[in-house]
XYZ file of C-alpha atoms in Angstrom:
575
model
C 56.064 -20.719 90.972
C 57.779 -17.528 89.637
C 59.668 -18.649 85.999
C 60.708 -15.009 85.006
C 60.924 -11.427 86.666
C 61.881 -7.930 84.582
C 62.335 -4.927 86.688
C 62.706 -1.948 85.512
C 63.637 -2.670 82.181
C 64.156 0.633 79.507
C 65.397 0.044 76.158
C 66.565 3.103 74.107
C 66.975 3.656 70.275
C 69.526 6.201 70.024
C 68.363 9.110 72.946
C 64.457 7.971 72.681
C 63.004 5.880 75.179
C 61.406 2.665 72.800
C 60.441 0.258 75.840
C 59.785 0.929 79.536
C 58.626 -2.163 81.711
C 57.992 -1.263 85.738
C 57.358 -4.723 86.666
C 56.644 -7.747 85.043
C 56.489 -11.812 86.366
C 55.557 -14.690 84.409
C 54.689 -18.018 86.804
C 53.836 -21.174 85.773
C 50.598 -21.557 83.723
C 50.645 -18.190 83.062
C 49.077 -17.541 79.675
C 49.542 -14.317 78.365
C 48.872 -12.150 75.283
C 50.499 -9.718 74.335
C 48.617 -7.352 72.361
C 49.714 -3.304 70.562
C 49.973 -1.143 67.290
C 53.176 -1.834 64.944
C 56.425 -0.656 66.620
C 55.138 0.085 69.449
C 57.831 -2.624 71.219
C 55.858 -6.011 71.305
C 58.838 -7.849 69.641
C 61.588 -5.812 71.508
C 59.691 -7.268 74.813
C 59.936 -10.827 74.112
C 63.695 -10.594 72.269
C 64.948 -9.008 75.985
C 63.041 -11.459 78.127
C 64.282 -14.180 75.842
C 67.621 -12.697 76.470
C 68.298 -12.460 72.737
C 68.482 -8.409 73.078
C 70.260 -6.786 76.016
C 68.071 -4.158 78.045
C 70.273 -1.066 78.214
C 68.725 -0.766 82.077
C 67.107 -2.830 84.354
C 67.400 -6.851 85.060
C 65.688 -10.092 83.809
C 65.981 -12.635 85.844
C 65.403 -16.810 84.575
C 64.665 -20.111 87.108
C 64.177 -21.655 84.333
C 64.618 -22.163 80.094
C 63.144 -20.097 77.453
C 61.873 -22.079 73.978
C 61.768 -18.663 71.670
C 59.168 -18.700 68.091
C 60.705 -15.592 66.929
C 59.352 -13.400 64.077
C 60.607 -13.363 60.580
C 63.230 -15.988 62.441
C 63.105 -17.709 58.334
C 64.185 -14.555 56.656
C 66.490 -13.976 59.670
C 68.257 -17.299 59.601
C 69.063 -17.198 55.778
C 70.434 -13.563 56.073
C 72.524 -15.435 58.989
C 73.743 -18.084 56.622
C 74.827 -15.430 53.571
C 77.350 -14.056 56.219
C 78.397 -16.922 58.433
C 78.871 -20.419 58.186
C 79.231 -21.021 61.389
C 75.441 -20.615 61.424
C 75.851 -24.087 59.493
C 77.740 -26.143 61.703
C 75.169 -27.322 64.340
C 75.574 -30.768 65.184
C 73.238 -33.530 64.540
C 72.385 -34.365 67.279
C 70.950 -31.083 68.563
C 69.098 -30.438 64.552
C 67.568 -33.488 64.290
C 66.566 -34.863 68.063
C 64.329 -37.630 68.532
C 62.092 -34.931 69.876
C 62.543 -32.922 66.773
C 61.983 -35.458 64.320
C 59.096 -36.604 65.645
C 57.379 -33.308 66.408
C 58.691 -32.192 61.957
C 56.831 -35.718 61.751
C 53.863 -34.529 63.319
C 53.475 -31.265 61.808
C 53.791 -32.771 57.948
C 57.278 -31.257 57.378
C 59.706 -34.071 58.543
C 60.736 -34.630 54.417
C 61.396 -30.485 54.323
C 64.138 -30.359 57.081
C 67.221 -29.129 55.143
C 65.290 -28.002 51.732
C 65.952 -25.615 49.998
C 62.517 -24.657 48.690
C 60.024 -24.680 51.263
C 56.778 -22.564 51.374
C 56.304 -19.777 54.123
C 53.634 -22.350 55.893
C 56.417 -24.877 55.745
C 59.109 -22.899 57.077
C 56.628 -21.490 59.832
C 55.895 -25.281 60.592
C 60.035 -26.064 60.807
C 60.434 -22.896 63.346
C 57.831 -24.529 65.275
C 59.052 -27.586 65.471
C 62.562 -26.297 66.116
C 61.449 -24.017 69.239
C 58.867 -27.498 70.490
C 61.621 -29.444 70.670
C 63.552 -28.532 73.746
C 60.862 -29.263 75.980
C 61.222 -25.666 77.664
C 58.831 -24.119 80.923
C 58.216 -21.259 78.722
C 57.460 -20.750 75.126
C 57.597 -17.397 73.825
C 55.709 -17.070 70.507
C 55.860 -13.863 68.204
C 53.318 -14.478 65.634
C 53.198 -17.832 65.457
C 49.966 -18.689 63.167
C 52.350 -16.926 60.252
C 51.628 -18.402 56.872
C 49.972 -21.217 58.500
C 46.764 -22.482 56.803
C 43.726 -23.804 58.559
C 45.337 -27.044 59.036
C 48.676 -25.706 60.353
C 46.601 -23.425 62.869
C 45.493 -26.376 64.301
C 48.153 -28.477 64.552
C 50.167 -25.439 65.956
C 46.803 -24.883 68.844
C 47.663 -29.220 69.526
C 50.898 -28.089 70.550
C 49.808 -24.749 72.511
C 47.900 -26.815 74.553
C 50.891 -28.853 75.727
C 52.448 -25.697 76.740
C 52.111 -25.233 80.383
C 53.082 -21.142 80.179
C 53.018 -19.253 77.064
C 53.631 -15.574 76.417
C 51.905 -14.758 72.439
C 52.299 -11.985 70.377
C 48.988 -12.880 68.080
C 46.663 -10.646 65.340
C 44.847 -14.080 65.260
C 42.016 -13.171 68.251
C 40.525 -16.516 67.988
C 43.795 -17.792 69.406
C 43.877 -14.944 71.413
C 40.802 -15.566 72.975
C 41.563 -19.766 73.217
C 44.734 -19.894 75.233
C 45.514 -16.275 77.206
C 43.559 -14.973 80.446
C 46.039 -12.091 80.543
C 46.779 -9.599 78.266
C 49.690 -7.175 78.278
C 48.853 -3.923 76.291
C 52.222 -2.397 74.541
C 51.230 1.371 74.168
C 53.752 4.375 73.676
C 56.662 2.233 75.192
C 54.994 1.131 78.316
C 53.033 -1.938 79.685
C 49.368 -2.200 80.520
C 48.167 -5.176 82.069
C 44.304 -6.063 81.742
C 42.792 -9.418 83.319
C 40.646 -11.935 81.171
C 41.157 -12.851 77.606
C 41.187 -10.538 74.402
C 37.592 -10.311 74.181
C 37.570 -9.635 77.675
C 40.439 -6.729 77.076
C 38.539 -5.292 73.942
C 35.035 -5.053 76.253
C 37.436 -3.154 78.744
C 39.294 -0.982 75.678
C 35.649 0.004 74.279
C 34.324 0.954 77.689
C 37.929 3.436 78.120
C 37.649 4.459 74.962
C 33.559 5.635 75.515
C 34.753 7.567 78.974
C 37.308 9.017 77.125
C 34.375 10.520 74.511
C 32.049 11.155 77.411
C 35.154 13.214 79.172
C 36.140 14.996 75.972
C 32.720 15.967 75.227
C 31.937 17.187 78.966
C 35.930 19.117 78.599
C 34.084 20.665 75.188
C 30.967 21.495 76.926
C 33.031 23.453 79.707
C 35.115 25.606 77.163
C 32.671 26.667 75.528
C 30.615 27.683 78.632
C 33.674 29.468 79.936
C 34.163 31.170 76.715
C 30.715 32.394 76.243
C 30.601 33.906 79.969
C 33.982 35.467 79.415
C 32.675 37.018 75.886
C 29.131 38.344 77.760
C 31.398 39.901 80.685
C 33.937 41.719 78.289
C 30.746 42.863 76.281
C 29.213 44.312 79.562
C 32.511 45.980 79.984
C 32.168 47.520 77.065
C 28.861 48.939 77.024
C 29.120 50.371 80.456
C 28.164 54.380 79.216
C 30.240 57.245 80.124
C 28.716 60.329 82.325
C 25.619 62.320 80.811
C 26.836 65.469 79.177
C 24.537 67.552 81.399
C 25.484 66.078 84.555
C 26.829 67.960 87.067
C 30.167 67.555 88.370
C 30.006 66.307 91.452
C 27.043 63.537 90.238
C 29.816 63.103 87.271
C 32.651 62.269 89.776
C 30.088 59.921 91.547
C 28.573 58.188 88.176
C 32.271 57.758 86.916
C 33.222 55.800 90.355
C 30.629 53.501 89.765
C 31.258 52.347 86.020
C 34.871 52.238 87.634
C 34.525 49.766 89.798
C 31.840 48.331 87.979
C 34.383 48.016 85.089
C 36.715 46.613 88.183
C 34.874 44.019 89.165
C 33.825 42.973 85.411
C 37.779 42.420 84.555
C 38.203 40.784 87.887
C 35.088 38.345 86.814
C 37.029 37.643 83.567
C 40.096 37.033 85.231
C 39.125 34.537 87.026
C 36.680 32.667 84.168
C 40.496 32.811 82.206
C 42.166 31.341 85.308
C 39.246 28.511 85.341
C 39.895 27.640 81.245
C 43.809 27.831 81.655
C 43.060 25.219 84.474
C 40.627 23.660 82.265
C 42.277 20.058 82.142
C 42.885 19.225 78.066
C 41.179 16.103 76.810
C 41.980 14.524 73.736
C 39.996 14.501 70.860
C 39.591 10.164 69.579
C 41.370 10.798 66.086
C 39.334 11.030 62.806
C 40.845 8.289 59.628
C 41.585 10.840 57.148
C 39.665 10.211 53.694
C 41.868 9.071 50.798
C 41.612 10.420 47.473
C 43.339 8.284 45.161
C 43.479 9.622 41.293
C 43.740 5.953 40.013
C 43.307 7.040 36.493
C 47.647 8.437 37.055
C 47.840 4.195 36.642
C 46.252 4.302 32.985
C 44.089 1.154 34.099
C 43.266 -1.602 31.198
C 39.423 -1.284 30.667
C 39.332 -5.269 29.960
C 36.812 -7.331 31.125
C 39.830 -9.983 32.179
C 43.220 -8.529 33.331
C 44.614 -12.244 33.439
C 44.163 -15.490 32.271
C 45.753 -19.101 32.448
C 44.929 -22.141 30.246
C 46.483 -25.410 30.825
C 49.742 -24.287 33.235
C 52.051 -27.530 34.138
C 54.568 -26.351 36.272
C 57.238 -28.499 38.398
C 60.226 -28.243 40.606
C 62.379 -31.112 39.726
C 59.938 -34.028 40.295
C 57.205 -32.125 42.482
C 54.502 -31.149 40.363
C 52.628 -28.083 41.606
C 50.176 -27.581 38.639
C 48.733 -29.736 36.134
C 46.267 -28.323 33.375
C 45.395 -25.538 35.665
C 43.404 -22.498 34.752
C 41.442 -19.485 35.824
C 40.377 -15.908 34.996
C 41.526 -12.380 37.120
C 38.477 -10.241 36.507
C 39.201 -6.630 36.230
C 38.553 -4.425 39.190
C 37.840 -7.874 41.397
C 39.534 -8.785 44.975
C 40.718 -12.205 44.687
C 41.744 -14.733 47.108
C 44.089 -17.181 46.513
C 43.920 -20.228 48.538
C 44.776 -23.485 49.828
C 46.740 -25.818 51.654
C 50.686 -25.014 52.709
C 52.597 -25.717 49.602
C 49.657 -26.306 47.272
C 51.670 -23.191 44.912
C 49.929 -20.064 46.004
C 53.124 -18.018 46.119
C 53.986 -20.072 43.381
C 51.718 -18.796 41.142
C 52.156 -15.505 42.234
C 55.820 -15.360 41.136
C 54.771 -16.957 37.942
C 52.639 -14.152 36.779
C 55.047 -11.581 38.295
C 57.675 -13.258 35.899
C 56.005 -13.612 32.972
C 54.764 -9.251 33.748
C 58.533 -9.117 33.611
C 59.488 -10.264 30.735
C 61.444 -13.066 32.615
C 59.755 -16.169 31.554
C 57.839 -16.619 28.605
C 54.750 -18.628 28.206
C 51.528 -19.371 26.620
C 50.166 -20.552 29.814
C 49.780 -17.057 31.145
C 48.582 -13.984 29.269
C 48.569 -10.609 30.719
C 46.426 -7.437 28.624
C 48.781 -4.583 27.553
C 47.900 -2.459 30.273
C 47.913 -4.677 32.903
C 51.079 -2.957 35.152
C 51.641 -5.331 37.894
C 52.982 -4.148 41.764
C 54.184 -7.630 43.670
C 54.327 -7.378 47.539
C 57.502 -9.557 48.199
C 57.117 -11.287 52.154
C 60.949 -10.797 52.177
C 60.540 -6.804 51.592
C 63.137 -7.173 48.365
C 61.131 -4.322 46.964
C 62.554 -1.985 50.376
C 65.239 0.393 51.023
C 66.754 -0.285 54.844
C 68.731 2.768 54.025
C 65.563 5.296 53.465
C 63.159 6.752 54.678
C 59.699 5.895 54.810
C 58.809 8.736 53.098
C 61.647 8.233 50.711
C 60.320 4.816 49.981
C 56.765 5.173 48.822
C 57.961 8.223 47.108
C 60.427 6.824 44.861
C 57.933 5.471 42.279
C 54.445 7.590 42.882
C 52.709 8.229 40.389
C 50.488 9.921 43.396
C 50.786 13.384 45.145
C 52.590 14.462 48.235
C 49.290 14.873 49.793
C 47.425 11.010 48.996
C 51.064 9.912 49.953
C 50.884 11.335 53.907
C 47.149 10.702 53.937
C 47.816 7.009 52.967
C 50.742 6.876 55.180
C 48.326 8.417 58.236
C 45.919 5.457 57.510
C 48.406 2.752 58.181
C 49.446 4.805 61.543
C 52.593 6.670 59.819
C 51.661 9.890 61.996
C 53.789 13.019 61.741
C 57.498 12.492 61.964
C 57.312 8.707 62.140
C 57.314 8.856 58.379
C 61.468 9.939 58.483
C 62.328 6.625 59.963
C 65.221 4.592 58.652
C 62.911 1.462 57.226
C 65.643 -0.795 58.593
C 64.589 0.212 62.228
C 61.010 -0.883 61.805
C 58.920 -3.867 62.649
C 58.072 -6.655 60.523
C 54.823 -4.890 60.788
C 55.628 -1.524 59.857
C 57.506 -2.614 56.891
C 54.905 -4.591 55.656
C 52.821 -1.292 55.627
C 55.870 0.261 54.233
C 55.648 -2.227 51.311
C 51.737 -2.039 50.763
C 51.912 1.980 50.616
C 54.182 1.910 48.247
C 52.577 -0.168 45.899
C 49.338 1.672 46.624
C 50.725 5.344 44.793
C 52.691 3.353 42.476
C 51.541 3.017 38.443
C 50.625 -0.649 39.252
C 47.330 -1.058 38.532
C 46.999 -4.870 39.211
C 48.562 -5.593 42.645
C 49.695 -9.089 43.842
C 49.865 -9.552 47.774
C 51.541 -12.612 49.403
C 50.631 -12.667 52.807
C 49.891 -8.720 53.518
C 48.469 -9.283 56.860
C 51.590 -11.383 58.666
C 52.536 -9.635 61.960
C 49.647 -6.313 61.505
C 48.069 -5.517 64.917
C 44.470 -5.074 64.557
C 44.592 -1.266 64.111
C 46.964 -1.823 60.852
C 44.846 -4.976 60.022
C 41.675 -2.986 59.298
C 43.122 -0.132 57.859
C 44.340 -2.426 55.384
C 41.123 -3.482 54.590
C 39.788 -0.794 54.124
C 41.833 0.832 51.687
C 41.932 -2.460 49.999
C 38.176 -2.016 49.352
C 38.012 0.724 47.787
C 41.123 -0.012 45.474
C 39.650 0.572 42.125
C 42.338 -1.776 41.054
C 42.334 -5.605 40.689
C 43.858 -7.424 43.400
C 45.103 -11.085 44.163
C 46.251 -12.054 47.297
C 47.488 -14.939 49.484
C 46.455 -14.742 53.027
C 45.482 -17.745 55.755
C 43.443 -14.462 57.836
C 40.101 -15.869 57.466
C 38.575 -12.801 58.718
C 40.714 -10.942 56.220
C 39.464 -13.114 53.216
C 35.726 -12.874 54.521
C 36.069 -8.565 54.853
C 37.999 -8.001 51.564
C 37.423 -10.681 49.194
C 34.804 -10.752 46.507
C 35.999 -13.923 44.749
C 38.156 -17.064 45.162
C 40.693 -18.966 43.351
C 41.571 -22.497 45.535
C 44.056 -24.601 44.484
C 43.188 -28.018 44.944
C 44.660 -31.642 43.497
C 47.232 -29.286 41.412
C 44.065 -27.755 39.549
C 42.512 -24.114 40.303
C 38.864 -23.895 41.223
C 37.720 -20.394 40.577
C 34.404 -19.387 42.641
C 32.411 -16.297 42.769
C 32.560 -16.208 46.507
C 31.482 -18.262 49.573
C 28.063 -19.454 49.224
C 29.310 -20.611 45.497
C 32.258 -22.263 47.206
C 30.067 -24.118 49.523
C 27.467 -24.922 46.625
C 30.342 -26.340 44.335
C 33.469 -27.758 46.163
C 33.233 -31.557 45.292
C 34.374 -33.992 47.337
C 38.807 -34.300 47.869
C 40.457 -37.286 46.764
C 41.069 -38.868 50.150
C 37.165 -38.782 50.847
C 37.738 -39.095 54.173
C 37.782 -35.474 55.240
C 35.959 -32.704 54.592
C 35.799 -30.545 51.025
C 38.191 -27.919 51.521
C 36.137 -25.110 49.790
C 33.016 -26.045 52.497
C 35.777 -26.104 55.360
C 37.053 -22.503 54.701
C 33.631 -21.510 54.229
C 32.317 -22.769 57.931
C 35.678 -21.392 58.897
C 35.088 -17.909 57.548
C 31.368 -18.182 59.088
C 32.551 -18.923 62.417
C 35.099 -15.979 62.882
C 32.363 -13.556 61.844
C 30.080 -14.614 63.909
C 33.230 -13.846 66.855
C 33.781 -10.386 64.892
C 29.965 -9.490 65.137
C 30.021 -10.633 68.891
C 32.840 -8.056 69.346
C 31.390 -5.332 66.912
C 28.357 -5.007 69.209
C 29.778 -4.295 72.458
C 30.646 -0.846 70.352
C 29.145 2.157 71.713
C 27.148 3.115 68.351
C 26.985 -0.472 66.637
C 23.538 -0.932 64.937
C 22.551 -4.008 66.974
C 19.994 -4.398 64.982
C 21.611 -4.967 61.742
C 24.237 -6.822 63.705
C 22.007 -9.221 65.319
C 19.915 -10.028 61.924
C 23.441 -10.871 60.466
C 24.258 -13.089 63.723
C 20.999 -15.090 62.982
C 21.373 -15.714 59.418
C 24.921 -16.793 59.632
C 23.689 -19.503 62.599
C 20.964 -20.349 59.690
C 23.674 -20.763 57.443
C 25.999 -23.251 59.999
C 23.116 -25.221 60.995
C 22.207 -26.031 57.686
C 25.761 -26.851 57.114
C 25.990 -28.958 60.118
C 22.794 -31.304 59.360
C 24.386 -32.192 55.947
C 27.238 -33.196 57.172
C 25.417 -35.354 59.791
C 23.435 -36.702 57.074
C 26.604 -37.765 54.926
């Protein structure tokens, strides 16, 4: 049964063409992903056929109800409520629905419906809850794992699973690969459909991308060939000697026809070789990451052994204690996770060291060395200009040259003239990236990330790792990417029972999480560790379907880590 058509839909921002979609039908039980770099329209594509944004050509045509998990909807509905209260004046009945309640009930956040302080899980978990409700044919779901932790991400895959059609915009590929068998591409403004899930679409992506080599390198192979006969004819040209001085005439006239139209026919040869390269069709060149050269000693970096340290931090709001006798250590030059269940404090304890860098709450608790310089990437982008540029933005306090700027900025997919955007026209994705570059030049030298990864596309994803590793700086971050903890991390702080556990990395945090206090579930630090396990084992599947993966290597890595689950496995039988 046919739930939604577009035809023809174009979407322009100013005279530029942003979104072009030929066709596109959604029937029932169609479950589809849709998958493309920052900006490149994904959002813009579910806010028309949600009918929140008006297509400036084309139709979309509804038989039946759209439920809509919009991006950044949090940040968007309190920017809502600063300018209208009208935004306030929903009635009961439709806020808090039997439905509604009992769905908040199910997903743990039925006490946090009208608080004011709720974490970003929490408020991911209320948008949920609020778009569940209406008992809809479609769901349309822009990055819905945001914030989530491991708990929330499966609560929120109980409730995908109720959904008879779903269109996702997901960086998760687990999810990705567990509930679509379609994906829709979004590249340069236009749609391309693949069949299968996102491993299935990746397989199909690596095989275009190694025809797209092969035909680049056969294009290469031509030119030069061409080239090379053209330089060997012009050469014969050239050398083609003039009459013998003691030739006669009439053998002169005769010689000098022949090197004539010898000469004739050469030129003609070269003409058409030239004709052949003009016609020569162009193939692209796959791009090369350019190589970032980052002075980090412009940041006058503390040469401490710790950067940061707690003892004994109590901490409340109101009656709800988030930390009791806590305490850990922020080695210098280490990448630190911070984990832990949806309002265990994690952003909590961010802002509390970001204050007390400030100057704007004083403590004993806390103690940064002199040097320390903190950068703090906000999820709410308070630390961006809507009114700049990009440019403009990660300019304003660089400690960094022009040059590391654009080369940073061309890592995170800022190419050419993208980087004179307005920030207010970009993605919640590109501003993220916006945010992270310009904390990267800045004269931070200790950087504190809550969330960076929410609503990256893959591309963006790993680019962020990588720079993040080799940041000679120390870094703490918040993220529920397990993938994106395994790649970047090197420790782990995990809040637990209002304490902090501090571990050296996973197999420590498998070797030392003790048991939780309800003892009738599994240790959270050996649950995150399985969990991290598992989605490299996925990543390695999907490395080695790359045309020049070392198989080797990557199978000897795919049979320890079974060693490692297995062994995991029995003692958890045993217990």
């Amino acid at each position: 049964m046919l739930l939604l058509k577009a035809v023809n839909i174009k979407k322009y921002y100013h005279d530029r063409l942003i979104l072009f979609c030929e066709r596109l039908e959604v029937h029932a039980g169609d479950k589809i992903g849709i998958v493309g770099q920052n900006g490149a329209g994904k959002t813009t594509l579910l806010n028309i056929l949600a009918g929140e944004v008006e297509a400036d050509e084309g139709t979309v045509t509804r038989h039946c109800d759209v439920a809509y998990l919009r991006q950044l909807a949090y940040q968007d509905r309190k920017q809502d409520r600063n300018t209208s209260e009208e935004n306030e004046s929903k009635s009961d009945e439709e806020e808090n629905s039997l439905e509604k309640l009992k769905i908040l009930k199910e997903l743990g956040v039925k006490d946090k419906l009208g608080a004011s302080l709720v974490s970003g899980g929490e408020q991911t978990r209320l948008e949920m809850a609020q778009a569940l409700s209406k008992g809809r044919l479609i769901l349309l779901a822009d990055e819905p794992t945001t914030n989530l932790d491991v708990q929330g991400i499966d609560l929120l895959k109980e409730k995908l699973k109720q959904v008879e059609t779903l269109l996702l915009i997901s960086h998760d590929r687990a999810l990705l690969d567990e509930f679509c068998h379609k994906i829709i591409e979004v590249r340069n403004g236009k749609l391309a459909f693949y069949e299968g899930n996102f491993s299935a679409y990746l397989e199909q992506k690596r095989k275009q991308e190694g025809r797209a080599q092969a035909e680049y390198e056969q294009y290469l192979q031509e030119k030069r060939k061409l080239e090379g006969a053209i330089r060997r004819q012009r050469e014969k040209a050239k050398s083609t000697r003039k009459a013998p001085a003691r030739m006669g005439n009439s053998e002169a006239r005769l010689h000098k026809g022949t090197v004539q139209e010898k000469q004739k026919k050469l030129h003609r040869t070269v003409n058409s070789l030239k004709t052949r390269l003009e016609q020569l069709k162009v193939k692209e060149k796959l791009k090369v990451e350019p190589v970032i050269k980052l002075d980090f000693s412009l940041t006058d970096p503390p040469r401490n052994k710790i950067v940061i340290s707690c003892e004994d931090l109590c901490f409340s709001y109101g009656q709800n204690e988030i930390f009791r006798h806590a305490a850990f250590k922020l080695y210098n030059g280490s990448r630190t996770a911070l984990v832990g269940p949806n309002g265990s404090g994690k952003t909590t304890l961010l802002n509390l060291i970001y204050q007390q860098a400030m100057g704007t709450r004083e403590s004993r608790e806390i103690y940064l060395v002199p040097k320390a310089r903190i950068g703090y990437f906000f999820q709410g982008f308070e630390n961006l200009d809507y009114d700049r540029t990009i440019l403009e933005n990660v300019r304003e306090d660089s400690v960094q040259d022009e040059t590391t700027i654009r080369t940073i900025l061309a890592r995170l997919l800022f190419i050419g003239d993208d980087v004179y955007k307005k920030v207010g026209v970009l993605s919640g994705g590109e501003k993220i990236k916006v945010a992270f570059a310009k904390l990267f030049v800045s004269r931070a030298n200790v950087l504190l990330l809550d969330e960076p990864t929410n609503y990256l596309d893959f591309s963006s994803l790993e680019a962020l790792q990588k720079i993040l590793k080799i940041y000679e700086g120390t870094v703490l971050f918040v993220s529920h990417d397990r993938a994106f903890v395994e790649a970047v991390a090197d420790r782990l702080l995990l809040i637990e029972n209002k304490k902090i556990l501090e571990l050296a990395g996973y197999g420590q945090a498998q070797e030392e999480g003790g048991p939780n206090a309800s003892g009738d579930r599994e240790d959270t630090a050996e649950e995150l560790t399985r969990s991290i396990l598992q989605m490299r084992l996925s990543e390695i599947i999907t490395k080695m379907s790359f045309p020049n993966a070392s198989k080797e290597l990557l199978e000897e890595e795919y049979q320890k880590i079974l060693v490692q689950l297995k062994m995991m496995n029995k003692t958890i039988n045993k217990n």
